[in-house]
């Protein structure tokens, strides 16, 4: 009987953890990419294109 109660409590904890992880993940996706990272990615892309046209 105690085993079933522990199993139920474990499932409840896992469900709470899953919900919190999903919430944090969704919030991170909504933040987007900061401008300085976007600028860095654009600069790197331009470097790659310049190397491709020279080589």
mmCIF file of C-alpha atoms in Angstrom:
data_model
loop_
_atom_site.group_PDB
_atom_site.id
_atom_site.type_symbol
_atom_site.label_atom_id
_atom_site.label_comp_id
_atom_site.label_asym_id
_atom_site.label_seq_id
_atom_site.Cartn_x
_atom_site.Cartn_y
_atom_site.Cartn_z
ATOM 1 C CA UNK A 1 0.000 0.000 0.000
ATOM 2 C CA UNK A 2 2.808 2.419 0.831
ATOM 3 C CA UNK A 3 4.438 1.594 -2.496
ATOM 4 C CA UNK A 4 1.377 2.809 -4.416
ATOM 5 C CA UNK A 5 1.325 6.079 -2.458
ATOM 6 C CA UNK A 6 5.002 6.654 -3.185
ATOM 7 C CA UNK A 7 4.440 5.841 -6.840
ATOM 8 C CA UNK A 8 1.586 8.348 -7.035
ATOM 9 C CA UNK A 9 3.646 11.009 -5.299
ATOM 10 C CA UNK A 10 6.541 10.361 -7.683
ATOM 11 C CA UNK A 11 4.256 10.749 -10.718
ATOM 12 C CA UNK A 12 2.898 14.001 -9.305
ATOM 13 C CA UNK A 13 6.433 15.368 -8.785
ATOM 14 C CA UNK A 14 7.428 14.332 -12.306
ATOM 15 C CA UNK A 15 4.350 16.021 -13.747
ATOM 16 C CA UNK A 16 5.164 19.266 -11.914
ATOM 17 C CA UNK A 17 8.776 19.118 -13.125
ATOM 18 C CA UNK A 18 7.623 18.463 -16.712
ATOM 19 C CA UNK A 19 5.208 21.400 -16.607
ATOM 20 C CA UNK A 20 7.876 23.741 -15.230
ATOM 21 C CA UNK A 21 10.425 22.657 -17.829
ATOM 22 C CA UNK A 22 7.905 23.230 -20.628
ATOM 23 C CA UNK A 23 7.060 26.670 -19.243
ATOM 24 C CA UNK A 24 10.720 27.713 -19.014
ATOM 25 C CA UNK A 25 11.421 26.360 -22.515
ATOM 26 C CA UNK A 26 8.443 28.225 -23.984
ATOM 27 C CA UNK A 27 9.528 31.448 -22.255
ATOM 28 C CA UNK A 28 13.045 31.058 -23.657
ATOM 29 C CA UNK A 29 11.653 30.615 -27.172
ATOM 30 C CA UNK A 30 9.554 33.762 -26.809
ATOM 31 C CA UNK A 31 12.611 35.847 -25.869
ATOM 32 C CA UNK A 32 14.056 35.696 -29.355
ATOM 33 C CA UNK A 33 17.640 36.396 -30.378
ATOM 34 C CA UNK A 34 19.276 39.536 -28.955
ATOM 35 C CA UNK A 35 20.297 42.150 -31.540
ATOM 36 C CA UNK A 36 24.026 41.771 -30.800
ATOM 37 C CA UNK A 37 23.856 38.041 -31.588
ATOM 38 C CA UNK A 38 21.887 38.704 -34.753
ATOM 39 C CA UNK A 39 24.532 41.218 -35.835
ATOM 40 C CA UNK A 40 27.300 38.711 -35.091
ATOM 41 C CA UNK A 41 25.536 36.023 -37.111
ATOM 42 C CA UNK A 42 25.134 38.436 -40.027
ATOM 43 C CA UNK A 43 28.842 39.342 -39.891
ATOM 44 C CA UNK A 44 29.828 35.663 -39.849
ATOM 45 C CA UNK A 45 27.527 34.950 -42.768
ATOM 46 C CA UNK A 46 29.111 37.787 -44.767
ATOM 47 C CA UNK A 47 32.601 36.419 -43.995
ATOM 48 C CA UNK A 48 31.575 32.979 -45.250
ATOM 49 C CA UNK A 49 30.137 34.466 -48.428
ATOM 50 C CA UNK A 50 33.320 36.482 -49.032
ATOM 51 C CA UNK A 51 35.481 33.377 -48.583
ATOM 52 C CA UNK A 52 33.259 31.465 -50.977
ATOM 53 C CA UNK A 53 33.594 34.073 -53.730
ATOM 54 C CA UNK A 54 37.392 34.318 -53.289
ATOM 55 C CA UNK A 55 38.110 30.611 -53.239
#
